Tab-separated table of C-alpha atoms and ligand atoms in Angstrom:
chain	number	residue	atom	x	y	z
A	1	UNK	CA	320.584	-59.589	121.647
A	2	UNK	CA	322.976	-61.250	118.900
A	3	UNK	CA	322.206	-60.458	114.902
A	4	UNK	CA	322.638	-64.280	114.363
A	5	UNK	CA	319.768	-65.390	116.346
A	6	UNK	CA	317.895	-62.601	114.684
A	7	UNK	CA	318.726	-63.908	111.311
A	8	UNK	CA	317.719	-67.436	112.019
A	9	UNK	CA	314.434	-66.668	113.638
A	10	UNK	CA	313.408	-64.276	109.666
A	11	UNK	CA	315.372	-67.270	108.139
A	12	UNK	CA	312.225	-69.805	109.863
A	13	UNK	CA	309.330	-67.995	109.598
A	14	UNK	CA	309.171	-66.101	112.522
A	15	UNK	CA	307.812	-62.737	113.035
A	16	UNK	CA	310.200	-60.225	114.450
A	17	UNK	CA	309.762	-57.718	117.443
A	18	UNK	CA	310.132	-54.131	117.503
A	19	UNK	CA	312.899	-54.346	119.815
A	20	UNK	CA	315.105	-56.973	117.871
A	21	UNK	CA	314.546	-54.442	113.952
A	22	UNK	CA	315.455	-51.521	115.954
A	23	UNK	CA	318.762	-53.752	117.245
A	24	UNK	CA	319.139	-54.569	113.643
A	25	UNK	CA	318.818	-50.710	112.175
A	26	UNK	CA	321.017	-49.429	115.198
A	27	UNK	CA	323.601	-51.906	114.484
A	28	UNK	CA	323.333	-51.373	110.839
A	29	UNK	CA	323.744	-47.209	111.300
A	30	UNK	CA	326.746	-47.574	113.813
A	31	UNK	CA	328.491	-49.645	111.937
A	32	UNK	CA	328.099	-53.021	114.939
A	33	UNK	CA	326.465	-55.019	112.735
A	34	UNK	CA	328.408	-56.162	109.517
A	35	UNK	CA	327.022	-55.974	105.796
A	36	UNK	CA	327.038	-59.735	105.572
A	37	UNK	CA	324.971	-60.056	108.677
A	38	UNK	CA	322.566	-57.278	107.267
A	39	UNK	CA	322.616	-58.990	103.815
A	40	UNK	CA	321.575	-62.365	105.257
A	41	UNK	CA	318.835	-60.888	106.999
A	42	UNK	CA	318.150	-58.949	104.078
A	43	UNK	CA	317.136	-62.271	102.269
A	44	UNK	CA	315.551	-64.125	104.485
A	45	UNK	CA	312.952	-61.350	104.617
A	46	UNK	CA	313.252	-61.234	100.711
A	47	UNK	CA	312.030	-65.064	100.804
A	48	UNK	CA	310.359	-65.057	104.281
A	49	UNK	CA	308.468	-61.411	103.936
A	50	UNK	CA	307.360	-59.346	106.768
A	51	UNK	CA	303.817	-58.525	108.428
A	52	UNK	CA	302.224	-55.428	108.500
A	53	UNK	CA	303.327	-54.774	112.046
A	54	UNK	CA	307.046	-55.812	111.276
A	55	UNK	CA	307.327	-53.509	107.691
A	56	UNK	CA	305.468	-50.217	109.896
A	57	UNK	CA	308.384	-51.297	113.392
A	58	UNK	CA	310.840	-51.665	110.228
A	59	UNK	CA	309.839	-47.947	108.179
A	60	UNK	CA	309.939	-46.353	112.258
A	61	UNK	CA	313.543	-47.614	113.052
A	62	UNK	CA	314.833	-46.076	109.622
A	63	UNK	CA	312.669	-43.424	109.721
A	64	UNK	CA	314.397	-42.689	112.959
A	65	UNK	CA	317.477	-43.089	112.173
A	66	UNK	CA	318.110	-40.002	110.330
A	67	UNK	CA	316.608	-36.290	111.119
A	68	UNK	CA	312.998	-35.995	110.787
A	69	UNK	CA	311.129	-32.467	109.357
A	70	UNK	CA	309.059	-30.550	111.372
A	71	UNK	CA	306.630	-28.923	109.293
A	72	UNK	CA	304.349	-27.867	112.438
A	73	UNK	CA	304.585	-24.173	111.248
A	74	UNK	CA	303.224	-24.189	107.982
A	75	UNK	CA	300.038	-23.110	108.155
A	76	UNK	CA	297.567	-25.682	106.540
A	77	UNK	CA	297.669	-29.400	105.910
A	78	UNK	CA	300.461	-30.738	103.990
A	79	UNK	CA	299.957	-33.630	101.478
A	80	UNK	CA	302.701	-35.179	98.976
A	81	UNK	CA	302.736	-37.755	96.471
A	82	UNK	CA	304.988	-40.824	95.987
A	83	UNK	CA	305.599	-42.362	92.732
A	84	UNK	CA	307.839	-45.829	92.447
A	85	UNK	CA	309.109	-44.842	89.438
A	86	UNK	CA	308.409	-45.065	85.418
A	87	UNK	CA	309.439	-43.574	82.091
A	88	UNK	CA	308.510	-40.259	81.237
A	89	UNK	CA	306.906	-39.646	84.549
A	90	UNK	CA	306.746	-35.920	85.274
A	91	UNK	CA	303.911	-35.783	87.336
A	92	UNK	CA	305.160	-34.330	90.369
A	93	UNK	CA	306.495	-31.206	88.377
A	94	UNK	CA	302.579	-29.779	87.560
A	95	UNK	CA	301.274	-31.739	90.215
A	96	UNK	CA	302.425	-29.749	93.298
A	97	UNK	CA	301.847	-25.996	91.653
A	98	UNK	CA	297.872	-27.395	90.829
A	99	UNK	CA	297.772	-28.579	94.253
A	100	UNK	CA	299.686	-25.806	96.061
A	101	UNK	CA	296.671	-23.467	93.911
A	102	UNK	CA	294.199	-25.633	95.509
A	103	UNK	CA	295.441	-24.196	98.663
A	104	UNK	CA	296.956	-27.726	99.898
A	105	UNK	CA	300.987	-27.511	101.349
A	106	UNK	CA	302.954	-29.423	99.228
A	107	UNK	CA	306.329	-31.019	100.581
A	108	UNK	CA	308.001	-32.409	98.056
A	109	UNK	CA	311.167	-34.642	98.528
A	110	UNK	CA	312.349	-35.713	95.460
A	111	UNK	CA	315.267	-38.267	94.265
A	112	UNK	CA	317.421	-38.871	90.872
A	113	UNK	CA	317.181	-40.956	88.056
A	114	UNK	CA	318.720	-44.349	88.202
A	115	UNK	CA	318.099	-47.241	86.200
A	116	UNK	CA	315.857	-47.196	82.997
A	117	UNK	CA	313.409	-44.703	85.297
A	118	UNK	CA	314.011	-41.060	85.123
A	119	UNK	CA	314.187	-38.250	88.142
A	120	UNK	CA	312.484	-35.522	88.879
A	121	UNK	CA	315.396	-34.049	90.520
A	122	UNK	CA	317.266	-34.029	87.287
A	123	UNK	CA	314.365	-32.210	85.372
A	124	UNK	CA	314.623	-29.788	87.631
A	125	UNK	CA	318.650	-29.117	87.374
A	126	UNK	CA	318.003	-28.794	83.735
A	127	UNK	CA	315.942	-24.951	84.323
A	128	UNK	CA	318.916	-22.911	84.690
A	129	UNK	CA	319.961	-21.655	88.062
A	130	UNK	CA	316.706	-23.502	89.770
A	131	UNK	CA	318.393	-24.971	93.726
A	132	UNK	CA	316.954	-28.541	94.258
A	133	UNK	CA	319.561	-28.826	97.377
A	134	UNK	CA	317.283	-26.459	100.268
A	135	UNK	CA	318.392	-25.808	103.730
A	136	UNK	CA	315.687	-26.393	105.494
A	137	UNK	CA	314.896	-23.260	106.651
A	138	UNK	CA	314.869	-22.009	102.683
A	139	UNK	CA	312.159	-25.566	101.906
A	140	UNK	CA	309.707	-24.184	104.742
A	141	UNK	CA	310.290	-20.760	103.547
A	142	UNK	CA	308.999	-21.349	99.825
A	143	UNK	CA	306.486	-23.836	100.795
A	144	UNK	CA	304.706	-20.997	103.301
A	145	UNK	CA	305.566	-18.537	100.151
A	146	UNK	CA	303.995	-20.260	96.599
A	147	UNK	CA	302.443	-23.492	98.373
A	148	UNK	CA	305.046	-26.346	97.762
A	149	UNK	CA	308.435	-26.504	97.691
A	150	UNK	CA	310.941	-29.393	95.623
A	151	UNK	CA	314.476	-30.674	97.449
A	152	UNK	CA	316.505	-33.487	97.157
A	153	UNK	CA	317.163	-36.032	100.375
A	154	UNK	CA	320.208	-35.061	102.091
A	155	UNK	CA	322.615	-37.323	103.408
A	156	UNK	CA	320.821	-36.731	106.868
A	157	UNK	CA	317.358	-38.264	105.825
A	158	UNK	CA	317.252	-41.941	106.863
A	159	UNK	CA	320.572	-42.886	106.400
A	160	UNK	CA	319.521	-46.912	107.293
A	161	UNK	CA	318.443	-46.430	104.352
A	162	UNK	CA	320.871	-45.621	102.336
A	163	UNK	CA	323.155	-48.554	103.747
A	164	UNK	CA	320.314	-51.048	103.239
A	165	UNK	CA	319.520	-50.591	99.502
A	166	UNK	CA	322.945	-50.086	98.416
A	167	UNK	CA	323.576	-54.002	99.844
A	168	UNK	CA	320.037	-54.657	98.183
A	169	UNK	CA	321.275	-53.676	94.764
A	170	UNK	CA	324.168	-56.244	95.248
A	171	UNK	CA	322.187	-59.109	96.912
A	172	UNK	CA	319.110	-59.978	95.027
A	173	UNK	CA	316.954	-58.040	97.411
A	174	UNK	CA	315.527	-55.492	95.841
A	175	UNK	CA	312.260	-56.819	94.846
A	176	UNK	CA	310.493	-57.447	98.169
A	177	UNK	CA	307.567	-55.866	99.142
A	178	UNK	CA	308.389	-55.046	103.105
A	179	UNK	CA	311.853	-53.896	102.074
A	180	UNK	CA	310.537	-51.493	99.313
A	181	UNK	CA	307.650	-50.011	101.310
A	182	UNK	CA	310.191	-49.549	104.282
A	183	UNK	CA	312.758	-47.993	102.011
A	184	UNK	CA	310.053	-45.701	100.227
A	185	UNK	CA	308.021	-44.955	103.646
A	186	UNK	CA	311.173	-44.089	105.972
A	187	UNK	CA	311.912	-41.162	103.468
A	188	UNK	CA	308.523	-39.764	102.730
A	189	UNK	CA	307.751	-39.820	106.672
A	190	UNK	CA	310.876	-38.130	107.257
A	191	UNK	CA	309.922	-35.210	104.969
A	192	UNK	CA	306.985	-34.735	107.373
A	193	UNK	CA	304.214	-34.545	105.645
A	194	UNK	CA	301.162	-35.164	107.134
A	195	UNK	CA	299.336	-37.381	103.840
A	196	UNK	CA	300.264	-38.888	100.622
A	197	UNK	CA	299.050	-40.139	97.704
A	198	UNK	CA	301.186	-43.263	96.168
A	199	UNK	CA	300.996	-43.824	92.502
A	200	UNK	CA	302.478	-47.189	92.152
A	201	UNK	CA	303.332	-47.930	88.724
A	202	UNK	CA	302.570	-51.484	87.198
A	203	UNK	CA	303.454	-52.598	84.015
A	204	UNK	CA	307.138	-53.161	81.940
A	205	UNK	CA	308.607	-50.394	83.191
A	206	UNK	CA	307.789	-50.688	86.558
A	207	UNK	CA	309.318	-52.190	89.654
A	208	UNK	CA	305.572	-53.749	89.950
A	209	UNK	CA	305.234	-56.046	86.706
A	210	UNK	CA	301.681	-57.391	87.351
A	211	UNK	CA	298.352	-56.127	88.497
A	212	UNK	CA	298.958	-58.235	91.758
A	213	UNK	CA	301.974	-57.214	93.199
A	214	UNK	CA	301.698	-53.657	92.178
A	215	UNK	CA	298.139	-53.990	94.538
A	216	UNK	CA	300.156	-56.292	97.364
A	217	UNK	CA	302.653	-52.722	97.261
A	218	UNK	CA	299.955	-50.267	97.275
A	219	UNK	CA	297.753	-51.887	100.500
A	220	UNK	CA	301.104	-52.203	101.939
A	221	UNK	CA	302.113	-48.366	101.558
A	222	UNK	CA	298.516	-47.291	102.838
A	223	UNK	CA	298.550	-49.576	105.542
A	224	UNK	CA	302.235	-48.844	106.773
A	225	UNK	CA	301.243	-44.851	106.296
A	226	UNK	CA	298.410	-45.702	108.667
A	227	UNK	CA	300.098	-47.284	111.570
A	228	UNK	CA	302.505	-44.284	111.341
A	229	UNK	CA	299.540	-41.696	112.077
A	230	UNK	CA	299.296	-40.437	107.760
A	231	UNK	CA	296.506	-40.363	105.737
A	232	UNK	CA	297.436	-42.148	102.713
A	233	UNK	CA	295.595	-43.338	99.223
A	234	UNK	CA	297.084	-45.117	96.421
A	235	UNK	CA	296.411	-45.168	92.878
A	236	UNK	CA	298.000	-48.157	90.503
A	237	UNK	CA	298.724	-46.931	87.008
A	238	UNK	CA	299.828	-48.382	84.166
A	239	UNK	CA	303.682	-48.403	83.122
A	240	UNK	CA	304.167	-50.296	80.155
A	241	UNK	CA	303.844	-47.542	77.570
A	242	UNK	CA	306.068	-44.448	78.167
A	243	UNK	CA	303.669	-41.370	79.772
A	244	UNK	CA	303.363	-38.635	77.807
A	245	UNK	CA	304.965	-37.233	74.645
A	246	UNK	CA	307.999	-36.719	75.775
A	247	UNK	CA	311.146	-37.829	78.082
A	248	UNK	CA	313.984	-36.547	79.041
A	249	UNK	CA	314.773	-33.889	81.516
A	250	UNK	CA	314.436	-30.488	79.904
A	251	UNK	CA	311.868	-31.855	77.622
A	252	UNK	CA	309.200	-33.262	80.523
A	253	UNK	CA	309.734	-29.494	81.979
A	254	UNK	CA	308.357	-27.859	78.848
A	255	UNK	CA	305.289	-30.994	78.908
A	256	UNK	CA	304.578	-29.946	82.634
A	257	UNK	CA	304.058	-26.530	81.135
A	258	UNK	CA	301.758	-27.975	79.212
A	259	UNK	CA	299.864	-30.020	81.456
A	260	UNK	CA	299.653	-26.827	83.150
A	261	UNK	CA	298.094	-24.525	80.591
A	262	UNK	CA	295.500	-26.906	79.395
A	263	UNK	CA	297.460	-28.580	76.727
A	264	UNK	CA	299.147	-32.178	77.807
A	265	UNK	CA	299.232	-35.396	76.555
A	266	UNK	CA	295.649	-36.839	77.770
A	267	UNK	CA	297.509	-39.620	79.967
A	268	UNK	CA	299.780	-37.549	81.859
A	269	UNK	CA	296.902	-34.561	82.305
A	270	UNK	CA	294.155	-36.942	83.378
A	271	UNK	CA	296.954	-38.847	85.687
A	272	UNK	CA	297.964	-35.442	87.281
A	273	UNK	CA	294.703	-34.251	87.670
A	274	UNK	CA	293.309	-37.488	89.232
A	275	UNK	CA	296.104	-37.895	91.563
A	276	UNK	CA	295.447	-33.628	92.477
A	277	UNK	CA	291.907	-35.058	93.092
A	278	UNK	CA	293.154	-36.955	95.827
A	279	UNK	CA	295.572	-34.632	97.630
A	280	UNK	CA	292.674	-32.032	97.972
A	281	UNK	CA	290.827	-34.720	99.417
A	282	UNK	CA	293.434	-35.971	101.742
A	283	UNK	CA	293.992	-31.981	102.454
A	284	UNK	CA	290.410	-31.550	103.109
A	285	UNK	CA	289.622	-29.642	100.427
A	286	UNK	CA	287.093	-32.020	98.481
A	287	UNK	CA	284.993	-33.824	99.653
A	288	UNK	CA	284.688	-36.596	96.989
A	289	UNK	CA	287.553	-37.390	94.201
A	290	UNK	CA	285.256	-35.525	91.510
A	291	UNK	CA	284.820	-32.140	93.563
A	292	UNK	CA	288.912	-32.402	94.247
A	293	UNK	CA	289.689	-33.013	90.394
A	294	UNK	CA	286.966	-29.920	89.464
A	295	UNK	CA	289.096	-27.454	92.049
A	296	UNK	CA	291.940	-28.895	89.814
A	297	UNK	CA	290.903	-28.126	86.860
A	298	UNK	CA	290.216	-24.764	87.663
A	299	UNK	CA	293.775	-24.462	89.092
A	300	UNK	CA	295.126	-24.854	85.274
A	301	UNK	CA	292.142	-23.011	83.525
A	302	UNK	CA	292.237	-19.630	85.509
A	303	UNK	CA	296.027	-19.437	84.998
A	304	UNK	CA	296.870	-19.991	88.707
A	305	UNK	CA	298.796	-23.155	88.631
A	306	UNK	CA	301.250	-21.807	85.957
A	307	UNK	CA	301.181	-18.750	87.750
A	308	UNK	CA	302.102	-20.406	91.033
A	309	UNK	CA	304.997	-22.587	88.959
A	310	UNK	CA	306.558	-19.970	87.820
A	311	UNK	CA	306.593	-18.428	91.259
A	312	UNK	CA	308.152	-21.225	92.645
A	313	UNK	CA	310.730	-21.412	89.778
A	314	UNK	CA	311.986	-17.841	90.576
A	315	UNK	CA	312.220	-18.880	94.236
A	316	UNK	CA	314.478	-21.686	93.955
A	317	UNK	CA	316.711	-19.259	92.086
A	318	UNK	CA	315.593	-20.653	88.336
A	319	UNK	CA	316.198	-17.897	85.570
A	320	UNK	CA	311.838	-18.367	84.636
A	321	UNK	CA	312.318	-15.486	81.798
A	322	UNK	CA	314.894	-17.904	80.343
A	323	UNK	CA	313.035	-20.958	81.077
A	324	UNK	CA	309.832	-19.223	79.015
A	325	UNK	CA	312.498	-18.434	76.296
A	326	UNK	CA	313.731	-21.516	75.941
A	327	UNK	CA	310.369	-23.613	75.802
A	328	UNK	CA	310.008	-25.059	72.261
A	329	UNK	CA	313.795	-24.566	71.252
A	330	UNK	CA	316.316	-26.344	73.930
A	331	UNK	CA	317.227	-29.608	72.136
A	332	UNK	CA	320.576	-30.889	71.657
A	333	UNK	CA	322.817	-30.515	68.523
A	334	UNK	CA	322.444	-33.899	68.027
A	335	UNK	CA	319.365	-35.503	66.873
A	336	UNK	CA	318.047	-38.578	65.155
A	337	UNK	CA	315.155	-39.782	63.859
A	338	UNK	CA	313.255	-43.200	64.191
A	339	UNK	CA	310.716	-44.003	61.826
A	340	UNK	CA	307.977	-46.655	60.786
A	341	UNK	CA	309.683	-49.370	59.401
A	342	UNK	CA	306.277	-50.768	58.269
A	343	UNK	CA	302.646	-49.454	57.896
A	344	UNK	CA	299.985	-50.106	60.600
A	345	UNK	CA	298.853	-49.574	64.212
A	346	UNK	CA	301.239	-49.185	67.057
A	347	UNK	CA	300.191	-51.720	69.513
A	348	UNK	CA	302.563	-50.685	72.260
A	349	UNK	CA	306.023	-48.572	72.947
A	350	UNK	CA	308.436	-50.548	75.141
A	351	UNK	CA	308.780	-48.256	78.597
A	352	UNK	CA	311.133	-50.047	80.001
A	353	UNK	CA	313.279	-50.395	76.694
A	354	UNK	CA	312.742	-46.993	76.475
A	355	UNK	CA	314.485	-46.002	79.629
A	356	UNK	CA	317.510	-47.800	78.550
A	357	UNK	CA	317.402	-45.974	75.307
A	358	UNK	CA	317.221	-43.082	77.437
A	359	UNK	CA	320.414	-43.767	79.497
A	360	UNK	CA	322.630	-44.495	76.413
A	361	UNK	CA	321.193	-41.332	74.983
A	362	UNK	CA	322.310	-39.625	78.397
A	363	UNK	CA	318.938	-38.597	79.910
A	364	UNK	CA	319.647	-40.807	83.127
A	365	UNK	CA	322.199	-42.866	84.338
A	366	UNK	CA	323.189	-46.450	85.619
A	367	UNK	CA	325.707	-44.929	88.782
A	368	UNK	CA	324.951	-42.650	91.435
A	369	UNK	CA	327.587	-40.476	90.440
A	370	UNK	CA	327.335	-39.876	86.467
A	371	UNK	CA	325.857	-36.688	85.093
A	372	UNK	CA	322.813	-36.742	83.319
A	373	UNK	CA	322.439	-34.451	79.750
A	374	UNK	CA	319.446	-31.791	80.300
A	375	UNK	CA	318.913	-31.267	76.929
A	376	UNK	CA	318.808	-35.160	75.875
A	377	UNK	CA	315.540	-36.838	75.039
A	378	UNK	CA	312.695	-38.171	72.950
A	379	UNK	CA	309.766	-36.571	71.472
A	380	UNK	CA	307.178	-39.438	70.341
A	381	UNK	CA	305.510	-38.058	67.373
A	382	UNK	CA	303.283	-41.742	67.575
A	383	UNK	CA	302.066	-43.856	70.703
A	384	UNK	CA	300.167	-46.901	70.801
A	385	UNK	CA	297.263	-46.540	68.803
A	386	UNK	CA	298.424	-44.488	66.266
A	387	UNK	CA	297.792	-45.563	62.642
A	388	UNK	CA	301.230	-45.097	60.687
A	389	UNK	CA	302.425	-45.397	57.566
A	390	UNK	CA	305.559	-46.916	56.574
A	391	UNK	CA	308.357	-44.001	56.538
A	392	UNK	CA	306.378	-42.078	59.241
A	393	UNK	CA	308.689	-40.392	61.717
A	394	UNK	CA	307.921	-42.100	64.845
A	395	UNK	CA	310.136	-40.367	67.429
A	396	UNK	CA	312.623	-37.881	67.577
A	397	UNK	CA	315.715	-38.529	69.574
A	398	UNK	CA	318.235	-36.220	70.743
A	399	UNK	CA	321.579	-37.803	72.660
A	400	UNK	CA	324.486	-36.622	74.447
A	401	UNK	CA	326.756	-36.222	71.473
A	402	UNK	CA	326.884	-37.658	68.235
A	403	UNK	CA	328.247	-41.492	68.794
A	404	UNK	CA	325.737	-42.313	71.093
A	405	UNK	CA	323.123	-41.866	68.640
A	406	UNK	CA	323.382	-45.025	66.240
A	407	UNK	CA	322.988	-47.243	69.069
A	408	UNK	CA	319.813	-45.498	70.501
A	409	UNK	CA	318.191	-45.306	67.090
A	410	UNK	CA	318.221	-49.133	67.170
A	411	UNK	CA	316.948	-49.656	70.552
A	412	UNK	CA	314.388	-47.334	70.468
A	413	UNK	CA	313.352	-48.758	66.823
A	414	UNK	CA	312.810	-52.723	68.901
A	415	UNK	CA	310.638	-51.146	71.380
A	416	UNK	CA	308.033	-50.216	68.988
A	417	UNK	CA	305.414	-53.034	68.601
A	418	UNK	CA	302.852	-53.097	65.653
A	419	UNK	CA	299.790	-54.913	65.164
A	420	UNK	CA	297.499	-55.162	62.382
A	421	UNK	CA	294.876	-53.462	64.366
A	422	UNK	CA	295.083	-50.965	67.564
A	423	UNK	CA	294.708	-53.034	70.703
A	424	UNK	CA	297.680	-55.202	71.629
A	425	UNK	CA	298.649	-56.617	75.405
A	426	UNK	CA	299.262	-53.063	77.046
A	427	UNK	CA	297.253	-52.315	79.652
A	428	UNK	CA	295.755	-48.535	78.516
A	429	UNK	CA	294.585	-47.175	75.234
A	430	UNK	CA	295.336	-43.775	74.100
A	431	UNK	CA	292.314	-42.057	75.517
A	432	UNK	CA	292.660	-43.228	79.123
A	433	UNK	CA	293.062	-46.300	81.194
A	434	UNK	CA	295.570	-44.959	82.424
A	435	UNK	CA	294.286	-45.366	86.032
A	436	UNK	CA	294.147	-49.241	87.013
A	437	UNK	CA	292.854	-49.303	90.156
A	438	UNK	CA	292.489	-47.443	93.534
A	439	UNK	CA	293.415	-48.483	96.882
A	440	UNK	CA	291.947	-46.684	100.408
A	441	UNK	CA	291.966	-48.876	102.452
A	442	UNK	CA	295.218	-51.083	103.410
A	443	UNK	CA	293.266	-54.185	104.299
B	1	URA	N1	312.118	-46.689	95.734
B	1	URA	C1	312.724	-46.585	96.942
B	1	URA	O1	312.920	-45.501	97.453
B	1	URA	N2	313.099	-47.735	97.560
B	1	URA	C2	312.896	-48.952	97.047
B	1	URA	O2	313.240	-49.932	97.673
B	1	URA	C3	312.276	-49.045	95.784
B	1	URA	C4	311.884	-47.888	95.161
């Protein structure tokens, strides 16, 4: 078999076998194939695209390229959830204790922020002394003890991977639906899990701009999640407005404390709770998405969920009387304020100008290798919908240090968006929409 003739057959059309993308994968991992073979392939899938059958051979080569977890000892079903990526998104952080109290497994295999969207991995640095880097001894271990457990992808998970999106970020390849659901689907198989529930994010600050292709990437992810023996459902929410009242790292830990005593924002508490709904289903624990989002409600009003958070906190090695200390009062020195610059309604906040606020303010980062500030963020005193008077504070942003802050006061003062009356061209109001659509069955 020769790469070229590989190339040239995605270059006219043609769909490939499972024999010539595992030559490809092999030869990218060992280093036979070089990157400007891979990157030409890379783009003729970008404009040619990939069936079904090709993206699930494509996720099983990469998948199998790196070491795979075998979660066969924990004792129940085990059920994660995938999001592809938005501003202020802290879902997974309450999610898995609500779910783990439901009495579903939850594996969680998290990444870092890059980009304009942030990363739960960097939340979780920011509660002192909690590990995100588990053997994987210590990740079965705390799963089997409190009911999920939160690492970061080693170096050993998928590394085709790894290779593949770094030429992607240099080759104009990034946006293409087989490539993505590959990239995302190789690392969530190779946590082990046995289900998962996607929330693909449409909207500005999305990967998925439009209602279509975030629905092309969610049948995609169920289907490919199928074909490799997982139960999967996807939910497509909206991403154009940031979630929540507040991003940043330290800052969306002490809002998934409040999501889990009772008191969150209503988007990101209705999106957590729906998206619990569906893991107890996929766990077998529900029977229908309104019994599953009832046993998760209960989760947060007995106490259990926090109770089951903070367990999990203290086993990663987190310092949780600290963490409870600190709640309310760790904000950086530096701090600025952003206010109305006219009165009105708020149609919209900018996500995905948001996120960039956020990087210059030092909550994320645009290299692998930069450190993120935990104690950076923004609290949004106003969303969309809000009525506001000229004057009104309309966010609160802390930065990195004090020259940062000039610049993010601007940017974060173009994202807001007024209109003479609440409505606008988002695609949620305050109150809900959050959920766009839902997507069982691949087809
Ligand atoms: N997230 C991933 O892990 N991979 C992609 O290609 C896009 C989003």
């Amino acid at each position: 078999m020769r790469a070229v003739d590989i190339i040239i057959r995605k270059r006219d059309g043609n769909a490939l076998s499972q024999e010539e993308i595992k030559f490809l994968i092999e030869g990218c991992v060992n280093k036979n194939i070089p990157d400007y073979q891979l990157s030409a392939w890379l783009m003729a899938v970008f404009f040619q695209g990939m069936s079904t059958e090709e993206t699930a051979f494509l996720t099983d080569s990469m998948l199998h390229s790196g070491e795979i977890m075998d979660l066969s000892d924990i004792p129940g079903k085990t059920v994660d959830k995938h999001s592809t990526g938005g501003v202020g998104d802290k879902i997974s952080i309450p999610l898995a204790p609500i779910a783990a109290a439901c009495g579903v497994f939850v594996p969680m295999m998290s990444g870092r922020g890059l980009g304009h969207t942030g990363g739960t991995l960097d939340k979780l640095d920011s509660i002192t002394g909690y590990k995100t880097r588990l053997t994987q001894e210590d990740f079965k271990r705390i799963i089997k003890e409190c009911g999920y457990a939160m690492t970061g992808q080693t170096e050993k998970v998928a590394p085709a991977d790894k290779i593949l999106y770094a030429l992607r970020d240099v080759t104009g390849t990034v946006e293409s639906i087989p490539l993505i659901t590959a990239s995302i689907m190789s690392k969530k198989a190779a946590e082990g899990t046995g289900a998962l529930v996607f929330d693909v994010k449409c909207g500005n600050g999305a990967f998925m701009k439009t209602p279509e292709d975030a629905e092309t990437l969610a049948r995609m992810l169920v289907n490919t999640g199928k074909v490799l023996g997982k139960k999967c459902s996807a939910l497509i929410t909206a991403m154009d407005n940031p979630l929540g009242k507040m991003t940043g790292n330290f800052l969306e830990i002490e809002e998934s404390m409040d999501i889990l005593e009772g008191k969150g924002p209503a988007d990101t508490t209705e999106l957590t709770l729906e998206i619990a709904a569906r893991m107890n289903m996929l766990a077998g624990k529900a029977s229908s998405p309104e019994e599953g989002r009832i046993a998760a409600e209960k989760a947060v009003s007995s106490g259990r969920a926090m109770e089951i958070f903070l367990k999990n906190v203290a086993l990663q090695g987190g310092d949780e009387k600290k963490l409870l200390s600190d709640r309310g009062k760790r904000r950086s020195q530096y701090k600025t304020e952003i206010r109305a610059e006219s009165s009105g309604v708020i149609s919209a906040i900018n996500a995905y100008e948001v996120g960039k606020a956020g990087i210059v303010l030092g909550v994320g980062r645009t290299r692998a290798d930069e450190e993120v500030c935990p104690d950076a963020g923004i609290i949004f005193h106003a969303k969309q919908g809000t009525k506001v008077q000229k004057g009104d504070i309309i966010m609160e942003a802390y930065g990195k240090d004090s020259s940062c802050l000039n610049e993010a006061a601007d940017m974060l003062q173009k994202t807001i968006v007024y209109a003479a009356e609440s409505g606008g061209n988002n695609t949620r109001n305050t109150t809900g929409n959050i959920i766009l659509k839902e997507i069982t069955d691949g087809k």
